[in-house]
Amino acid sequence: MKFVTSILNRRAVMALAAASMLAGVMHSAPVSAADVTIPIIVKDTTSFYWQIVLAGARKAGKDLGVNVPELGAQAETDVNGQISILENAVAGSPAAVVIAPTEAKALGKPIDEAASKVKIIGIDSSADSKAFTSFLTTDNVQGGRVAADGLAAAIGAANGGKVEGKVALITALPGAGSLEQRAQGFKEQLKAKYPGLELVADKYADGQATTGLNIATDLITANPDLKGIFASNLIMAQGVGQAIAENNLAGKVGLIGFDSDEKLIKFLNDGVISGLVVQDPYRMGYDGIKTALAASKGEKVEANVDTGANLVTKANMKDPKIDALLNPKL
């Protein structure tokens, strides 16, 4: 009996030792990528454009084995909501944070404070902060220039080659870095290349498509000889496109929008919209997470990355490269 007990005791000791060795190995194992969390904070989780950004980030998380919480407010106008989301994300001690600031001035200080604790990667829109480790965005000034070129071409095509007449600019919200840069590029290009185009209205809306519709309708009524409009984001293009359609002005008043969704693509097919300046939001999301992971490891990353912009027209929308931008995999 003592012999049996001795054997059992030795087995127990050996099992305990093996368990201790296994625990030691598990404890000393390096942290895997799956243990890394990098939240992405967009401007509006309900918008098709931002859903594409999130899809890119989601794919990067899957490819890289990183946990990517998808965060953001319910509207681009909810600046305070985004600030709270950023603060809560940083409080969770992530490896890094990717953010598209809703409003340049208001997000400056919160981003400065966040960057004192974690690497911050900016995408899409700027903020009044120099604390970004890297910034990935469309060159929005160049995007505005592309829009001016597209509008001039549409006006010329509708007027026997004459690039002249009254045009208008409608911006969704004041103070949004990307939108202000698009407006800047648009106005600079008009002045530099198209002296025959007169900017008769430079209007701001409140981020709502119905407001864009109303502003455009008023402009059309006040300027029956209006030749073109640049609506500098997706929501404004929806509203202004509706105004063009309701007033039967397709092909008569040129319209250049920014970004795309099913409604804008239909407007483009129907001739209501002359062209769309399309970014690469999927790449912004994907490369944003990829860059954030590299930065969190102490690797060197580019300070500024231009993710590109393309003018889409009815003539080129079936090209494989353009089609991939218009119909991304969500």
PDB file of C-alpha atoms in Angstrom, residues 1-15:
ATOM      1  CA  MET A   1       0.000   0.000   0.000  1.00  0.00           C
ATOM      2  CA  LYS A   2       2.848   2.363   0.804  1.00  0.00           C
ATOM      3  CA  PHE A   3       4.415   1.436  -2.558  1.00  0.00           C
ATOM      4  CA  VAL A   4       1.194   2.381  -4.438  1.00  0.00           C
ATOM      5  CA  THR A   5       0.910   5.640  -2.495  1.00  0.00           C
ATOM      6  CA  SER A   6       4.530   6.468  -3.300  1.00  0.00           C
ATOM      7  CA  ILE A   7       3.910   5.925  -7.027  1.00  0.00           C
ATOM      8  CA  LEU A   8       0.815   8.133  -6.912  1.00  0.00           C
ATOM      9  CA  ASN A   9       2.710  10.854  -5.071  1.00  0.00           C
ATOM     10  CA  ARG A  10       5.529  10.760  -7.627  1.00  0.00           C
ATOM     11  CA  ARG A  11       2.985  11.012 -10.470  1.00  0.00           C
ATOM     12  CA  ALA A  12       1.327  13.955  -8.768  1.00  0.00           C
ATOM     13  CA  VAL A  13       4.663  15.724  -8.375  1.00  0.00           C
ATOM     14  CA  MET A  14       5.548  15.062 -12.013  1.00  0.00           C
ATOM     15  CA  ALA A  15       2.135  16.346 -13.191  1.00  0.00           C
TER      16      ALA A  15
END
